XYZ file of C-alpha atoms in Angstrom:
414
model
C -9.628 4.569 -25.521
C -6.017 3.941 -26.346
C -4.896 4.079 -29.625
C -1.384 3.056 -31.750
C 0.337 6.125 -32.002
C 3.569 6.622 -34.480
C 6.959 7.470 -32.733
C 10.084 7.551 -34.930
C 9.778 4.470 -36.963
C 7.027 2.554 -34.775
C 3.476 2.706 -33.970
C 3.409 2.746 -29.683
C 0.745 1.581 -27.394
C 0.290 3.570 -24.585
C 2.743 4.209 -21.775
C 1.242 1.736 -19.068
C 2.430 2.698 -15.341
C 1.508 0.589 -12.067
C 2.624 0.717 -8.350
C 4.690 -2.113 -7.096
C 4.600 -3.009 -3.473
C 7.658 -4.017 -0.947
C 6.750 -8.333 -2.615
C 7.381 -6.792 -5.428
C 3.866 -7.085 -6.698
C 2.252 -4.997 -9.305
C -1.470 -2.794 -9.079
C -3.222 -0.578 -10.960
C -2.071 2.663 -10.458
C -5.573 5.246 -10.161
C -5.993 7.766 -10.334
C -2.628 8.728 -10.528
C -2.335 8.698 -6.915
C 0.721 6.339 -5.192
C -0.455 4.711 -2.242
C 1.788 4.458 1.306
C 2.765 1.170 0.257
C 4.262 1.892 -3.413
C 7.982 0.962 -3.395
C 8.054 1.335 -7.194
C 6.629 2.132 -10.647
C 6.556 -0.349 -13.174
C 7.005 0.832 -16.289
C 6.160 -0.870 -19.899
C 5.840 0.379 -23.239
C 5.324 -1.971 -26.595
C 6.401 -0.606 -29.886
C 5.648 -2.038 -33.458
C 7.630 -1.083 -36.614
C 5.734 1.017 -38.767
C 7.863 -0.966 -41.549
C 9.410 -3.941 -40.864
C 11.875 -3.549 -43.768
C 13.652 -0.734 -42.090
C 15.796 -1.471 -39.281
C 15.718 0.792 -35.887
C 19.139 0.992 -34.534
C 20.175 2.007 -31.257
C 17.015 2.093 -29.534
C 16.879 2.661 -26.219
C 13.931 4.343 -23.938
C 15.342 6.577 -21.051
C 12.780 7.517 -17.885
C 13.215 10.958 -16.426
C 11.105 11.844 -12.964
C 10.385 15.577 -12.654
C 8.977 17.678 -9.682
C 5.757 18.814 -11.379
C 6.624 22.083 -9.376
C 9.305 23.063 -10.709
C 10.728 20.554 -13.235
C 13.635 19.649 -11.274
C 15.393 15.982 -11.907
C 14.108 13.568 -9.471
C 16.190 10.522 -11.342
C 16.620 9.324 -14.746
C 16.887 5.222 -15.824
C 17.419 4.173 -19.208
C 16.170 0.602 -20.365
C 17.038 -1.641 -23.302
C 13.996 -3.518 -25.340
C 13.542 -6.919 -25.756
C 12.222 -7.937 -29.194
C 10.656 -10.213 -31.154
C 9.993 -9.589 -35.184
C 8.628 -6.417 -35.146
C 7.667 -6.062 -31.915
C 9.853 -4.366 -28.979
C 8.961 -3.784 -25.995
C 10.395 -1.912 -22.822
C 10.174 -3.089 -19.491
C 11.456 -2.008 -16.248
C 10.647 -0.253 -12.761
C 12.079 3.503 -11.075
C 12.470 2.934 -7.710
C 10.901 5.721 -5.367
C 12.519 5.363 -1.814
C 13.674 9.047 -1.183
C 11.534 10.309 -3.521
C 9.627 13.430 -1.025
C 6.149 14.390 -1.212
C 4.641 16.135 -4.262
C 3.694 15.664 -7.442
C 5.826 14.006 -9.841
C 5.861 13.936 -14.149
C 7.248 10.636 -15.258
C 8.738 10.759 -19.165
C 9.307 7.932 -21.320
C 11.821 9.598 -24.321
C 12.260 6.746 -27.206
C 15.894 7.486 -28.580
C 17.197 6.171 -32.193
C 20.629 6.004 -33.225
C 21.404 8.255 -29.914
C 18.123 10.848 -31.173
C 14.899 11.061 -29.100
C 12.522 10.860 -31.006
C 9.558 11.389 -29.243
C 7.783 11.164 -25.560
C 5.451 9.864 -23.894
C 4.519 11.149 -20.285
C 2.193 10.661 -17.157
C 1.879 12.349 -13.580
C 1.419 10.753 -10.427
C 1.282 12.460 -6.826
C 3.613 10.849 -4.303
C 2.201 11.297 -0.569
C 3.610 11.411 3.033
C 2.769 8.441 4.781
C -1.039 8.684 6.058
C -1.740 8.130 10.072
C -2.448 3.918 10.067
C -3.504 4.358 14.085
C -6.982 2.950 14.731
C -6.636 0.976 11.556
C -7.054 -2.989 12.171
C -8.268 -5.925 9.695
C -11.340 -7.423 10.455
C -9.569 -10.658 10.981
C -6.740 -9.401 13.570
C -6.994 -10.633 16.952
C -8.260 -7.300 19.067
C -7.305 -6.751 22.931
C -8.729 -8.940 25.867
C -10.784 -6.215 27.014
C -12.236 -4.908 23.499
C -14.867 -7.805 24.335
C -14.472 -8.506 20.833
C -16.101 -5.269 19.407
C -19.169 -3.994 19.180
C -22.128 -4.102 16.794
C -20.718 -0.643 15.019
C -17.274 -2.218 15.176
C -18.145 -5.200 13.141
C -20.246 -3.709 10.528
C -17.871 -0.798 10.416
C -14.806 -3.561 9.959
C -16.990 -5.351 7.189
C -18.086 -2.452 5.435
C -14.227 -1.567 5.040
C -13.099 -4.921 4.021
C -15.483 -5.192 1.139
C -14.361 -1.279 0.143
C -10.437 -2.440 -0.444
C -11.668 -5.621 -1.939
C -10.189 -5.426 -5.486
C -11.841 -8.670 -7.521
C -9.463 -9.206 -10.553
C -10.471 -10.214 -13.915
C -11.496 -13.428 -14.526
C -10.009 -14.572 -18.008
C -12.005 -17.674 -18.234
C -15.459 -16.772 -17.776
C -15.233 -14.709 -21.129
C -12.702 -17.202 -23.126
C -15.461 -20.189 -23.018
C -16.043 -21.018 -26.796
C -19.620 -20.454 -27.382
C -19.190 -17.192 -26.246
C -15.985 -16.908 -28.367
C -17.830 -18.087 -31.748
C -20.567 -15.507 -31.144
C -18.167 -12.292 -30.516
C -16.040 -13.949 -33.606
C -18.922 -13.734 -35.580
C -19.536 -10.529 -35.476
C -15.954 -9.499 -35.599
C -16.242 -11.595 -39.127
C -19.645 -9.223 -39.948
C -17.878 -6.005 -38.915
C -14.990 -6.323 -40.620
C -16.386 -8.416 -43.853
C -14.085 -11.082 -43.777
C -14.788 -14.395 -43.917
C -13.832 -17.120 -41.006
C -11.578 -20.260 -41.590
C -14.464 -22.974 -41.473
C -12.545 -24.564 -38.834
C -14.014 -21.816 -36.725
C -17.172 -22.595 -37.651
C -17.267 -26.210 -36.881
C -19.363 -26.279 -33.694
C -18.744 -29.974 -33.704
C -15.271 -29.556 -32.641
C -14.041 -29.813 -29.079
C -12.627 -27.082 -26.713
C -9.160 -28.227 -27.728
C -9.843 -28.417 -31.652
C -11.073 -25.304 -31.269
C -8.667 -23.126 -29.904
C -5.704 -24.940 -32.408
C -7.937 -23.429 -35.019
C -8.149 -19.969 -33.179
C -4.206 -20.070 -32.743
C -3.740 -21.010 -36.746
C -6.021 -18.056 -37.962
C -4.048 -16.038 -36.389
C -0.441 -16.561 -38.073
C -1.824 -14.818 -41.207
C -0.105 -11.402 -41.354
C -3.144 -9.245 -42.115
C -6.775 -8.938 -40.810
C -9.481 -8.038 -38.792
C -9.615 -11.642 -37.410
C -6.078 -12.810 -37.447
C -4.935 -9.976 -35.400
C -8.375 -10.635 -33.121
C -7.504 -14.238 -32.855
C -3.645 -13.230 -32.031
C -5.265 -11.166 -29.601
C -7.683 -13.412 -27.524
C -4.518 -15.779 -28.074
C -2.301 -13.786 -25.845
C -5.582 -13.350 -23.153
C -5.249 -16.805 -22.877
C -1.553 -17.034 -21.761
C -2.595 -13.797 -19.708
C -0.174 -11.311 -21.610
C -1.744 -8.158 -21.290
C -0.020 -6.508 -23.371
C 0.760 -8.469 -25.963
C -3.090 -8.717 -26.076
C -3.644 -5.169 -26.048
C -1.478 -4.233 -28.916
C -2.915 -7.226 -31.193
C -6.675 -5.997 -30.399
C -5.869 -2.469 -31.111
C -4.668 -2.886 -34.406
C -7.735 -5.282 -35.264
C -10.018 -1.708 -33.963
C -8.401 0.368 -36.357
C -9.275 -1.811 -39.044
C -12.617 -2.480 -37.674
C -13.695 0.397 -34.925
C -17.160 -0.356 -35.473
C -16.690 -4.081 -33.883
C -18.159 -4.922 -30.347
C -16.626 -8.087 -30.764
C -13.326 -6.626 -30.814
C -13.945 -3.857 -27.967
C -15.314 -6.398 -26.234
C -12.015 -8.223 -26.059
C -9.422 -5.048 -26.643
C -11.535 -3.944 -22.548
C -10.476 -7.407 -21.441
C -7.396 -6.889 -22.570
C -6.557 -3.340 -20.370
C -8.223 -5.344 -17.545
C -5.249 -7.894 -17.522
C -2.890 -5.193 -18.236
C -4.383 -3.410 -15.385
C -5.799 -0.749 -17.272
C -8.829 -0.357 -15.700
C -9.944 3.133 -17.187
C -9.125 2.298 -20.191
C -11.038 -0.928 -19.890
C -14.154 1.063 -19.017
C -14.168 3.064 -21.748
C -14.157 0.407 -23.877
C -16.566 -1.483 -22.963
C -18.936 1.707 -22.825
C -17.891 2.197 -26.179
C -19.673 -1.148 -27.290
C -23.072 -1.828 -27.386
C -22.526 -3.512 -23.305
C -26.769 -3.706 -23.209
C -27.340 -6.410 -25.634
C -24.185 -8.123 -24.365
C -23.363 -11.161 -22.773
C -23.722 -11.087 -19.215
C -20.048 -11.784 -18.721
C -19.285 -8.204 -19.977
C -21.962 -6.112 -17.666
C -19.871 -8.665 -14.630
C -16.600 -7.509 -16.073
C -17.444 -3.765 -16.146
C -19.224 -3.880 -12.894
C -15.578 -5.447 -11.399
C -13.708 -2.682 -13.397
C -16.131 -0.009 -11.835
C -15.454 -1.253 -8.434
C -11.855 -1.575 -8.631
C -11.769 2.360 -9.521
C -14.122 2.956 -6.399
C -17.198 3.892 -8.711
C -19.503 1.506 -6.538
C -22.886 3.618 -7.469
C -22.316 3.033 -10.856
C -21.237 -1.253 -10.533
C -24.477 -1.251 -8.008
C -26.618 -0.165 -11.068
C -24.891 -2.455 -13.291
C -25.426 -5.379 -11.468
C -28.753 -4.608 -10.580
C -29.686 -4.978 -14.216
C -27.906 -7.851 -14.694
C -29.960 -9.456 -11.466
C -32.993 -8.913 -13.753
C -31.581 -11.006 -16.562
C -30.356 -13.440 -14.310
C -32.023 -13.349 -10.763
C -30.600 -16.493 -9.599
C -26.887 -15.906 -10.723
C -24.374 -16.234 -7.681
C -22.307 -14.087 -9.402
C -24.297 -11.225 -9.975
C -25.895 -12.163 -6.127
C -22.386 -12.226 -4.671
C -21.316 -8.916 -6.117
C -24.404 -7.241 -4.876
C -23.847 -8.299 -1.394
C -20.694 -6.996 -1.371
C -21.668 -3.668 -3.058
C -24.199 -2.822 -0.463
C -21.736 -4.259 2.050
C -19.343 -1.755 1.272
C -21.898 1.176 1.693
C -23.056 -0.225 5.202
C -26.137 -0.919 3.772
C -26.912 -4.087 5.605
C -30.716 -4.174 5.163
C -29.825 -4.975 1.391
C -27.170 -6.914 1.734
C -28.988 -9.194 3.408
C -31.680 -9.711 1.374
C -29.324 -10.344 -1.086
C -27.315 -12.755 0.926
C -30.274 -14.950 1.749
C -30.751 -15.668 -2.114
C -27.424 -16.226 -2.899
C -27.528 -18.652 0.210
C -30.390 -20.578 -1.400
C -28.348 -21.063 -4.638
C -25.151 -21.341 -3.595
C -24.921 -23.118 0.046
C -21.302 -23.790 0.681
C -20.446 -20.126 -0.863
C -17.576 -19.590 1.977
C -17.565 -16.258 1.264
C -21.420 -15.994 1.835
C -21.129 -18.091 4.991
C -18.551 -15.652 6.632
C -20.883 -12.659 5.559
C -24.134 -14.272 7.295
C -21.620 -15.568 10.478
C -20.574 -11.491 10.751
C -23.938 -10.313 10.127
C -25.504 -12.455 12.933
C -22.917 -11.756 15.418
C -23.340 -7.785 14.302
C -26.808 -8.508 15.346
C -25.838 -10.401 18.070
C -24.267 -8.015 19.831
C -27.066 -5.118 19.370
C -29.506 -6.963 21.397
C -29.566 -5.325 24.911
C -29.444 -9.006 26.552
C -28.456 -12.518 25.161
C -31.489 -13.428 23.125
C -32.837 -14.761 20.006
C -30.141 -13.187 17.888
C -27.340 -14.405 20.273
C -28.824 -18.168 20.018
C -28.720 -17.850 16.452
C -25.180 -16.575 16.390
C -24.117 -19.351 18.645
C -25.909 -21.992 16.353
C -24.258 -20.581 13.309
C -20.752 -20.218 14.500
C -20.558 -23.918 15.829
C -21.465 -25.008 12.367
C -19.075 -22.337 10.799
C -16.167 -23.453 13.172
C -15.826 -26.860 11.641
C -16.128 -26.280 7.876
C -14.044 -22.919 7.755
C -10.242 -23.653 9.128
C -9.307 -19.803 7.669
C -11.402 -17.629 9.752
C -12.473 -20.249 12.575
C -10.024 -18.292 15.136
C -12.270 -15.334 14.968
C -14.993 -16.578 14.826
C -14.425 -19.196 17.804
C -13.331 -15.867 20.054
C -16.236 -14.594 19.122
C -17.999 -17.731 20.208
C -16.809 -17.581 23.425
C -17.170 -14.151 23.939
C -21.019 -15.073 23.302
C -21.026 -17.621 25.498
C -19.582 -16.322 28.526
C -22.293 -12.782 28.127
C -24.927 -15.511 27.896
């Protein structure tokens, strides 16, 4: 897990690194690895004076690229921080068009008063531009006389599309305040301080509540201010604003599942992913919520470690056997390993409690036409197919031209 590290005269988070695509949009960069598509790295580093009564002057955080081959300068960028009290923080990107194939050391030297002080450093491997020939969406029209794929073709195509499905976190399901006031009590037990008794007014509304959160957090020191600062900043979705509050809160209270809890949710919206694992393996994730074994199930898929989220959310189906989110994310967990059989099973259930799923309606639709299209001759499975498309058709405008070619595809064999 990341910890606060002293550079010069400031404690620094970690260096955080992502790939930025051609939109400009940022993704987690794992392992190390820059996809075709990377136009960029983004860059960001958040520093905290170690004593706020001593000024830093000149600060300024130059970016060097290196061949990892032979250390030769690939480019160098210098940025300026932006700050606010203590807090500075370094943003920018290093673009990578002409950068060849290899692998690459990015450093990150903090300078003071025109001295580095210190670096921090990652590697990343930059790779010539894979063959894309034979690749094609599931939802991409296909050639007149494909006759719309066959039954290998569409489960192959599905299987794929759940694989590069990357679910993000989802800040809300773990900010609701009941489940707030529980983590925040133990925070309060861990660290043996005692909570405003605003916070413990359960009589309060959503609203009331969170004003209270925000004003326990303006004290200076704490466990729980610098917790509350923390799941503060989760709310507004700053990353790494959250990330630095919650770590200091874990040094003064590393024995705190409350706050590991949060610091993981914190490198999730940062995009720190491994990070996020760790700690939330760290914590006591068995007894927890059900929110958290979702949340490191997600974080497991998004670093391709689909064994491991499979087992998590198969536990979590015992706790909760009729939960459309744990039902959902099994579907598309077997899904991704072809395993239809399973998928199905799963589907059917998460049909029964959640109907007008769309997502769960386009996954039966492909399934039956999959099916469909193994039968030697139009029968029962082609009826079925038919049946279910003409329904699908007119409640799904997104995905009705695929699914009205394959209609007619049907139609005409039959």
């Amino acid at each position: 897990m990341a910890r606060l590290r002293r550079i010069g005269a400031f404690f620094a988070t970690d260096l955080q690194v992502t790939w930025l695509d051609e939109a400009g949009v940022s993704h987690f960069l794992a392992p190390q690895r820059l996809p075709p598509a990377a136009a960029a790295l983004g860059v960001s580093l958040d520093l905290y004076l170690a004593d706020p009564s001593v000024a830093a002057r000149g600060l300024r955080l130059r970016l060097e690229v290196r061949s990892e081959a032979d250390g030769a300068p690939a480019g160098s960028w210098t940025l300026e921080p932006s700050a606010v009290g203590d807090h500075r923080q370094f943003s920018g990107r290093v673009p990578l068009e002409g950068l060849s194939a290899g692998r690459y050391e990015l450093a990150a030297i903090l300078i003071e008063d025109d001295q580095p002080v210190g670096t921090l450093s990652t590697t990343f491997a930059r790779s010539a531009p894979p063959e894309l020939a034979g690749r094609r969406p599931l939802t991409s029209p296909r050639a007149p006389d494909a006759a719309e794929g066959t039954a290998e073709d569409v489960l192959s195509d599905l299987a794929r599309e759940a694989r590069e499905a990357r679910r993000p976190f989802d800040v809300p399901v773990i900010l609701a305040p009941a489940l707030l006031r529980h983590e925040l009590d133990e925070v309060a037990r861990s660290s043996g301080e005692v909570l405003p008794l605003e916070l413990w007014d359960v009589s309060h509304d959503d609203g009331e509540f969170w004003d209270s959160l925000v004003v326990a957090g303006e004290a200076e020191t704490g466990v729980v201010p610098a917790w509350a600062r923390g799941v503060s900043a989760l709310r507004r979705r700053e990353g790494r604003v959250a990330v630095a509050a919650l770590e200091l809160a874990l040094l003064r209270a590393p024995a705190s599942t409350g706050v590991s809890h949060y610091l993981g949710a914190a490198y999730a919206v940062a995009g720190r992913d491994l990070d996020a694992l760790v700690a939330w393996q760290l914590s006591d994730i068995a007894g927890a919520a059900i929110e958290w074994h979702l949340a490191l199930a997600d974080a497991n898929t998004r670093l391709g470690a689909r064994p491991q989220a499979l087992a998590l959310l198969t536990r979590a189906l015992e706790r909760v056997p009729d939960s459309p989110e744990v039902l959902r994310r099994l579907v598309e967990a077997h899904l991704a390993e072809s395993r239809t059989d399973a998928a199905s099973a799963h589907l059917r259930r998460l049909l029964e409690v959640s109907p007008y799923d769309a997502d769960a309606r386009w996954w039966e639709l492909v399934l039956a036409y999959a099916a469909a299209r193994a039968e030697a001759s139009p029968g029962p499975a082609a009826a079925a197919f038919v049946a279910l498309a003409s329904r699908f058709i007119s409640s799904d405008e997104s995905r009705s031209a695929r699914a009205g070619r394959w209609l007619r595809f049907m139609r005409a064999v039959g």
